[in-house]
PDB file of C-alpha atoms and ligand atoms in Angstrom:
ATOM      1  CA  MET A   1     -30.997 115.427  28.319  1.00 96.00           C
ATOM      2  CA  LEU A   2     -28.289 113.252  26.742  1.00 98.00           C
ATOM      3  CA  LYS A   3     -29.582 111.382  23.723  1.00 98.00           C
ATOM      4  CA  ILE A   4     -28.019 108.004  23.078  1.00 98.00           C
ATOM      5  CA  GLY A   5     -28.197 105.575  20.176  1.00 98.00           C
ATOM      6  CA  VAL A   6     -27.732 101.884  20.890  1.00 98.00           C
ATOM      7  CA  LEU A   7     -26.292  99.391  18.394  1.00 98.00           C
ATOM      8  CA  ALA A   8     -26.926  95.735  19.191  1.00 98.00           C
ATOM      9  CA  SER A   9     -26.716  92.398  17.388  1.00 98.00           C
ATOM     10  CA  GLY A  10     -28.053  89.885  19.876  1.00 96.00           C
ATOM     11  CA  LYS A  11     -30.286  89.312  22.811  1.00 96.00           C
ATOM     12  CA  GLY A  12     -29.987  92.843  24.101  1.00 98.00           C
ATOM     13  CA  SER A  13     -29.742  92.237  27.836  1.00 98.00           C
ATOM     14  CA  ASN A  14     -27.381  95.204  28.170  1.00 98.00           C
ATOM     15  CA  LEU A  15     -29.851  97.328  26.222  1.00 98.00           C
ATOM     16  CA  GLN A  16     -32.537  96.157  28.670  1.00 98.00           C
ATOM     17  CA  ALA A  17     -30.358  97.111  31.657  1.00 98.00           C
ATOM     18  CA  ILE A  18     -29.881 100.581  30.145  1.00 98.00           C
ATOM     19  CA  ILE A  19     -33.615 100.971  29.436  1.00 98.00           C
ATOM     20  CA  ASP A  20     -34.439  99.894  33.013  1.00 98.00           C
ATOM     21  CA  ALA A  21     -31.862 102.288  34.472  1.00 98.00           C
ATOM     22  CA  ILE A  22     -33.331 105.155  32.427  1.00 98.00           C
ATOM     23  CA  GLU A  23     -36.905 104.294  33.377  1.00 98.00           C
ATOM     24  CA  SER A  24     -36.025 104.091  37.069  1.00 98.00           C
ATOM     25  CA  GLY A  25     -34.234 107.442  36.949  1.00 98.00           C
ATOM     26  CA  LYS A  26     -30.724 106.079  37.553  1.00 98.00           C
ATOM     27  CA  VAL A  27     -29.534 107.249  34.150  1.00 98.00           C
ATOM     28  CA  SER A  28     -30.388 110.718  32.877  1.00 98.00           C
ATOM     29  CA  ALA A  29     -30.581 110.023  29.173  1.00 98.00           C
ATOM     30  CA  THR A  30     -33.030 109.081  26.459  1.00 98.00           C
ATOM     31  CA  ILE A  31     -32.587 106.447  23.774  1.00 98.00           C
ATOM     32  CA  GLY A  32     -33.179 108.060  20.376  1.00 98.00           C
ATOM     33  CA  ILE A  33     -32.829 104.880  18.346  1.00 98.00           C
ATOM     34  CA  VAL A  34     -31.775 101.228  18.504  1.00 98.00           C
ATOM     35  CA  ILE A  35     -30.116  99.863  15.377  1.00 98.00           C
ATOM     36  CA  SER A  36     -29.278  96.239  14.630  1.00 98.00           C
ATOM     37  CA  ASN A  37     -27.401  94.453  11.872  1.00 98.00           C
ATOM     38  CA  LYS A  38     -29.491  91.322  12.577  1.00 98.00           C
ATOM     39  CA  SER A  39     -33.161  91.199  11.621  1.00 98.00           C
ATOM     40  CA  ASN A  40     -33.946  88.716  14.398  1.00 97.00           C
ATOM     41  CA  ALA A  41     -32.086  90.492  17.211  1.00 98.00           C
ATOM     42  CA  CYS A  42     -34.071  90.369  20.453  1.00 98.00           C
ATOM     43  CA  ALA A  43     -32.722  93.851  21.119  1.00 98.00           C
ATOM     44  CA  LEU A  44     -35.128  95.196  18.464  1.00 98.00           C
ATOM     45  CA  LEU A  45     -38.119  93.633  20.244  1.00 98.00           C
ATOM     46  CA  ARG A  46     -36.986  94.985  23.598  1.00 98.00           C
ATOM     47  CA  ALA A  47     -36.813  98.483  22.106  1.00 98.00           C
ATOM     48  CA  GLN A  48     -40.260  98.163  20.537  1.00 98.00           C
ATOM     49  CA  ARG A  49     -41.741  97.021  23.862  1.00 98.00           C
ATOM     50  CA  HIS A  50     -40.569 100.288  25.390  1.00 98.00           C
ATOM     51  CA  GLY A  51     -41.724 102.478  22.517  1.00 98.00           C
ATOM     52  CA  ILE A  52     -38.192 103.165  21.284  1.00 98.00           C
ATOM     53  CA  THR A  53     -37.575 103.611  17.558  1.00 98.00           C
ATOM     54  CA  SER A  54     -35.723 100.555  16.328  1.00 98.00           C
ATOM     55  CA  ILE A  55     -34.468  99.553  12.905  1.00 98.00           C
ATOM     56  CA  PHE A  56     -32.696  96.689  11.206  1.00 98.00           C
ATOM     57  CA  LEU A  57     -30.112  97.756   8.657  1.00 98.00           C
ATOM     58  CA  ASP A  58     -29.060  94.904   6.383  1.00 98.00           C
ATOM     59  CA  PRO A  59     -25.278  94.867   5.850  1.00 98.00           C
ATOM     60  CA  LYS A  60     -25.853  92.918   2.615  1.00 97.00           C
ATOM     61  CA  GLU A  61     -27.387  96.033   1.087  1.00 97.00           C
ATOM     62  CA  SER A  62     -24.101  97.931   1.377  1.00 97.00           C
ATOM     63  CA  LYS A  63     -21.059  97.309  -0.785  1.00 97.00           C
ATOM     64  CA  THR A  64     -18.459  98.310   1.796  1.00 96.00           C
ATOM     65  CA  ARG A  65     -18.143  98.663   5.564  1.00 95.00           C
ATOM     66  CA  GLU A  66     -17.900 102.445   5.150  1.00 97.00           C
ATOM     67  CA  GLU A  67     -21.095 102.534   3.127  1.00 97.00           C
ATOM     68  CA  TYR A  68     -22.924 100.525   5.785  1.00 98.00           C
ATOM     69  CA  ASP A  69     -21.554 102.660   8.594  1.00 98.00           C
ATOM     70  CA  ALA A  70     -22.574 105.802   6.710  1.00 98.00           C
ATOM     71  CA  ARG A  71     -26.166 104.537   6.753  1.00 98.00           C
ATOM     72  CA  ILE A  72     -25.973 103.980  10.503  1.00 98.00           C
ATOM     73  CA  VAL A  73     -24.414 107.386  11.107  1.00 98.00           C
ATOM     74  CA  ALA A  74     -27.117 109.052   8.983  1.00 98.00           C
ATOM     75  CA  HIS A  75     -29.820 107.532  11.205  1.00 98.00           C
ATOM     76  CA  LEU A  76     -27.971 108.465  14.398  1.00 98.00           C
ATOM     77  CA  GLU A  77     -27.522 112.045  13.235  1.00 98.00           C
ATOM     78  CA  LYS A  78     -31.133 112.314  12.128  1.00 98.00           C
ATOM     79  CA  GLU A  79     -32.203 111.330  15.648  1.00 98.00           C
ATOM     80  CA  GLY A  80     -29.772 113.804  17.211  1.00 98.00           C
ATOM     81  CA  VAL A  81     -27.772 111.069  18.946  1.00 98.00           C
ATOM     82  CA  GLU A  82     -24.904 112.454  21.041  1.00 98.00           C
ATOM     83  CA  LEU A  83     -23.441 109.217  22.435  1.00 98.00           C
ATOM     84  CA  VAL A  84     -23.298 105.877  20.627  1.00 98.00           C
ATOM     85  CA  VAL A  85     -23.550 102.834  22.880  1.00 98.00           C
ATOM     86  CA  LEU A  86     -22.436  99.473  21.498  1.00 98.00           C
ATOM     87  CA  ALA A  87     -24.297  96.742  23.365  1.00 98.00           C
ATOM     88  CA  GLY A  88     -23.222  93.408  21.932  1.00 96.00           C
ATOM     89  CA  PHE A  89     -22.767  94.908  18.463  1.00 97.00           C
ATOM     90  CA  MET A  90     -20.721  92.281  16.663  1.00 93.00           C
ATOM     91  CA  ARG A  91     -19.150  94.401  13.972  1.00 94.00           C
ATOM     92  CA  ILE A  92     -15.933  96.386  13.873  1.00 93.00           C
ATOM     93  CA  LEU A  93     -16.646 100.045  13.176  1.00 96.00           C
ATOM     94  CA  SER A  94     -14.921 101.653  10.207  1.00 97.00           C
ATOM     95  CA  PRO A  95     -12.593 104.648  10.648  1.00 96.00           C
ATOM     96  CA  TYR A  96     -15.377 106.697   9.022  1.00 97.00           C
ATOM     97  CA  PHE A  97     -17.731 105.883  11.912  1.00 98.00           C
ATOM     98  CA  ILE A  98     -15.076 106.488  14.579  1.00 97.00           C
ATOM     99  CA  LYS A  99     -14.343 109.898  13.075  1.00 97.00           C
ATOM    100  CA  ALA A 100     -18.015 110.856  12.854  1.00 97.00           C
ATOM    101  CA  TYR A 101     -18.500 110.163  16.589  1.00 98.00           C
ATOM    102  CA  LYS A 102     -14.972 110.725  17.864  1.00 93.00           C
ATOM    103  CA  SER A 103     -14.707 109.992  21.616  1.00 93.00           C
ATOM    104  CA  LYS A 104     -18.480 109.583  21.671  1.00 98.00           C
ATOM    105  CA  ILE A 105     -18.734 105.821  21.242  1.00 98.00           C
ATOM    106  CA  MET A 106     -18.749 103.385  24.175  1.00 98.00           C
ATOM    107  CA  ASN A 107     -18.443  99.618  24.132  1.00 98.00           C
ATOM    108  CA  ILE A 108     -18.758  96.878  26.717  1.00 98.00           C
ATOM    109  CA  HIS A 109     -16.451  93.902  26.516  1.00 98.00           C
ATOM    110  CA  PRO A 110     -16.791  90.663  28.512  1.00 98.00           C
ATOM    111  CA  ALA A 111     -13.196  90.500  29.782  1.00 98.00           C
ATOM    112  CA  LEU A 112     -10.664  92.630  31.597  1.00 98.00           C
ATOM    113  CA  LEU A 113      -9.038  94.446  28.682  1.00 98.00           C
ATOM    114  CA  PRO A 114      -6.371  94.411  27.390  1.00 98.00           C
ATOM    115  CA  SER A 115      -6.756  90.676  28.079  1.00 98.00           C
ATOM    116  CA  PHE A 116      -8.892  88.660  25.698  1.00 98.00           C
ATOM    117  CA  PRO A 117     -10.031  91.251  23.123  1.00 98.00           C
ATOM    118  CA  GLY A 118     -12.133  90.326  20.084  1.00 96.00           C
ATOM    119  CA  GLY A 119     -14.806  87.660  20.013  1.00 95.00           C
ATOM    120  CA  HIS A 120     -15.612  85.176  22.793  1.00 97.00           C
ATOM    121  CA  GLY A 121     -13.766  86.985  25.586  1.00 98.00           C
ATOM    122  CA  GLN A 122     -15.328  84.630  28.133  1.00 98.00           C
ATOM    123  CA  ARG A 123     -14.281  81.476  26.254  1.00 98.00           C
ATOM    124  CA  GLN A 124     -10.769  82.849  25.865  1.00 98.00           C
ATOM    125  CA  ALA A 125     -10.593  83.382  29.660  1.00 98.00           C
ATOM    126  CA  VAL A 126     -11.836  79.850  30.444  1.00 98.00           C
ATOM    127  CA  ASP A 127      -9.457  78.287  27.895  1.00 98.00           C
ATOM    128  CA  TYR A 128      -6.486  80.287  29.170  1.00 98.00           C
ATOM    129  CA  GLY A 129      -7.147  79.253  32.763  1.00 98.00           C
ATOM    130  CA  VAL A 130      -7.178  82.687  34.376  1.00 98.00           C
ATOM    131  CA  LYS A 131      -8.609  82.873  37.892  1.00 98.00           C
ATOM    132  CA  ILE A 132     -10.116  86.319  37.452  1.00 98.00           C
ATOM    133  CA  SER A 133     -11.814  87.852  34.440  1.00 98.00           C
ATOM    134  CA  GLY A 134     -14.476  90.528  34.268  1.00 98.00           C
ATOM    135  CA  ALA A 135     -16.000  93.246  32.143  1.00 98.00           C
ATOM    136  CA  THR A 136     -14.741  96.510  30.684  1.00 98.00           C
ATOM    137  CA  VAL A 137     -16.546  99.617  29.472  1.00 98.00           C
ATOM    138  CA  HIS A 138     -14.331 101.658  27.184  1.00 98.00           C
ATOM    139  CA  PHE A 139     -14.414 104.375  24.578  1.00 98.00           C
ATOM    140  CA  VAL A 140     -14.020 103.036  21.062  1.00 98.00           C
ATOM    141  CA  ASP A 141     -11.021 103.986  18.964  1.00 96.00           C
ATOM    142  CA  GLU A 142      -9.765 102.676  15.612  1.00 94.00           C
ATOM    143  CA  GLY A 143      -8.405  99.448  17.143  1.00 94.00           C
ATOM    144  CA  CYS A 144     -10.213  96.320  18.268  1.00 95.00           C
ATOM    145  CA  ASP A 145     -11.141  96.813  21.955  1.00 97.00           C
ATOM    146  CA  THR A 146      -8.182  99.150  22.469  1.00 97.00           C
ATOM    147  CA  GLY A 147      -9.831 102.446  23.436  1.00 97.00           C
ATOM    148  CA  PRO A 148      -9.516 104.306  26.766  1.00 98.00           C
ATOM    149  CA  ILE A 149     -10.981 102.315  29.673  1.00 98.00           C
ATOM    150  CA  ILE A 150     -13.840 103.897  31.625  1.00 98.00           C
ATOM    151  CA  LEU A 151     -14.850 101.220  34.145  1.00 98.00           C
ATOM    152  CA  GLN A 152     -13.840  97.650  34.904  1.00 98.00           C
ATOM    153  CA  VAL A 153     -15.176  95.024  37.245  1.00 98.00           C
ATOM    154  CA  ALA A 154     -13.462  91.788  38.235  1.00 98.00           C
ATOM    155  CA  VAL A 155     -15.322  88.485  38.214  1.00 98.00           C
ATOM    156  CA  PRO A 156     -13.885  85.209  39.592  1.00 98.00           C
ATOM    157  CA  VAL A 157     -13.439  82.260  37.261  1.00 98.00           C
ATOM    158  CA  GLU A 158     -14.344  78.958  38.939  1.00 98.00           C
ATOM    159  CA  ASP A 159     -12.584  75.668  38.167  1.00 97.00           C
ATOM    160  CA  ASP A 160     -15.682  74.138  36.619  1.00 98.00           C
ATOM    161  CA  ASP A 161     -16.725  77.202  34.614  1.00 98.00           C
ATOM    162  CA  THR A 162     -17.760  76.834  31.011  1.00 98.00           C
ATOM    163  CA  GLU A 163     -18.070  79.694  28.558  1.00 98.00           C
ATOM    164  CA  GLU A 164     -21.791  79.793  29.417  1.00 98.00           C
ATOM    165  CA  THR A 165     -21.501  79.876  33.216  1.00 98.00           C
ATOM    166  CA  LEU A 166     -18.751  82.491  33.155  1.00 98.00           C
ATOM    167  CA  SER A 167     -20.690  84.591  30.617  1.00 98.00           C
ATOM    168  CA  ALA A 168     -23.719  84.636  32.921  1.00 98.00           C
ATOM    169  CA  ARG A 169     -21.627  85.748  35.931  1.00 98.00           C
ATOM    170  CA  ILE A 170     -19.921  88.467  33.880  1.00 98.00           C
ATOM    171  CA  LEU A 171     -23.204  89.620  32.337  1.00 98.00           C
ATOM    172  CA  GLU A 172     -24.659  90.362  35.781  1.00 98.00           C
ATOM    173  CA  GLN A 173     -21.818  92.816  36.325  1.00 98.00           C
ATOM    174  CA  GLU A 174     -22.072  94.252  32.807  1.00 98.00           C
ATOM    175  CA  HIS A 175     -25.641  95.239  33.595  1.00 98.00           C
ATOM    176  CA  LYS A 176     -24.384  97.336  36.512  1.00 98.00           C
ATOM    177  CA  ILE A 177     -21.343  99.048  35.037  1.00 98.00           C
ATOM    178  CA  TYR A 178     -22.758  99.956  31.612  1.00 98.00           C
ATOM    179  CA  PRO A 179     -25.600 102.144  32.921  1.00 98.00           C
ATOM    180  CA  LEU A 180     -23.171 103.621  35.442  1.00 98.00           C
ATOM    181  CA  ALA A 181     -20.680 104.569  32.717  1.00 98.00           C
ATOM    182  CA  ILE A 182     -23.441 106.195  30.679  1.00 98.00           C
ATOM    183  CA  GLN A 183     -24.609 108.156  33.711  1.00 98.00           C
ATOM    184  CA  LEU A 184     -21.049 109.365  34.388  1.00 98.00           C
ATOM    185  CA  TYR A 185     -20.860 110.510  30.769  1.00 98.00           C
ATOM    186  CA  ALA A 186     -24.257 112.219  31.026  1.00 98.00           C
ATOM    187  CA  GLU A 187     -23.040 114.095  34.104  1.00 98.00           C
ATOM    188  CA  GLY A 188     -19.922 115.236  32.232  1.00 97.00           C
ATOM    189  CA  LYS A 189     -17.700 113.458  34.734  1.00 98.00           C
ATOM    190  CA  LEU A 190     -15.503 111.548  32.282  1.00 98.00           C
ATOM    191  CA  GLU A 191     -12.287 113.255  31.314  1.00 97.00           C
ATOM    192  CA  VAL A 192     -10.166 111.600  28.628  1.00 96.00           C
ATOM    193  CA  ILE A 193      -6.492 112.488  28.496  1.00 96.00           C
ATOM    194  CA  GLY A 194      -4.525 110.373  26.057  1.00 94.00           C
ATOM    195  CA  ARG A 195      -5.598 106.854  26.792  1.00 95.00           C
ATOM    196  CA  LYS A 196      -6.554 107.535  30.400  1.00 97.00           C
ATOM    197  CA  VAL A 197     -10.053 108.282  31.597  1.00 98.00           C
ATOM    198  CA  THR A 198     -10.441 109.991  34.931  1.00 98.00           C
ATOM    199  CA  ILE A 199     -13.746 110.239  36.734  1.00 98.00           C
ATOM    200  CA  ARG A 200     -14.332 113.637  38.238  1.00 95.00           C
ATOM    201  CA  GLN A 201     -15.759 113.374  41.729  1.00 89.00           C
ATOM    202  CA  LYS A 202     -17.869 116.542  41.431  1.00 74.00           C
TER     203      LYS A 202
HETATM  204  C1  LIG B 301     -22.211  90.917  26.209  1.00 71.22           C
HETATM  205  O1  LIG B 301     -21.627  89.945  27.022  1.00 71.22           O
HETATM  206  C2  LIG B 301     -21.154  91.870  25.690  1.00 71.22           C
HETATM  207  O2  LIG B 301     -20.147  92.141  26.619  1.00 71.22           O
HETATM  208  C3  LIG B 301     -20.617  91.101  24.526  1.00 71.22           C
HETATM  209  O3  LIG B 301     -21.749  90.535  23.916  1.00 71.22           O
HETATM  210  C4  LIG B 301     -22.729  90.293  24.915  1.00 71.22           C
HETATM  211  C5  LIG B 301     -24.018  90.908  24.455  1.00 71.22           C
HETATM  212  O4  LIG B 301     -25.059  90.539  25.317  1.00 71.22           O
HETATM  213  N1  LIG B 301     -19.879  91.936  23.616  1.00 71.22           N
HETATM  214  C6  LIG B 301     -18.809  91.541  22.965  1.00 71.22           C
HETATM  215  O5  LIG B 301     -18.348  90.419  23.058  1.00 71.22           O
HETATM  216  C7  LIG B 301     -18.169  92.591  22.088  1.00 71.22           C
HETATM  217  N2  LIG B 301     -16.906  92.132  21.609  1.00 71.22           N
HETATM  218  P1  LIG B 301     -26.451  91.287  25.238  1.00 71.22           P
HETATM  219  O6  LIG B 301     -26.891  91.266  23.775  1.00 71.22           O
HETATM  220  O7  LIG B 301     -27.338  90.444  26.110  1.00 71.22           O
HETATM  221  O8  LIG B 301     -26.279  92.680  25.764  1.00 71.22           O
END
């Protein structure tokens, strides 16, 4: 069974969607550990409620990004994590981390990449005035939200949308495509060639 490690900084609704999908048998994986860079992240409580090992690692206790990432990687390796899932993890991973889990890190972004990378993808979409935005699950590479795209879903932007209303509409879709992407990975159906990901049908 695929063992995943989830990194999260915030409320953890994507983590919850993944937990629910695992518990209902839609995703064939187990969560080895949940790690947060925020002591008060709701994601940690969600993990605890489901009996999943969860830890807070304080970035202030590390001198450099690499040193912090090395601590995370040590925990992931100790738990035998095979796929790292970033679920609202608001830190850029160092090249050290990317190398340690090359092509084995997924992220979800609240916009249709390559549009609106970085922070506040939903606010960027509202401010720009696009009519359609969405969500993207992608593999993580050394860039910021630049890795090979696994799944995308389009979400309409309404005239009176605020960052909050659009975020809620996008989040609903995130909760569907993230578990699906993990399941496709678990089934060995994702083939990465260059920057293209193809989904094998069988
Ligand atoms: C989600 O909307 C996710 O796409 C976004 O943070 C939110 C986390 O929500 N991630 C990023 O913006 C990454 N750049 P959650 O904690 O409820 O899963």
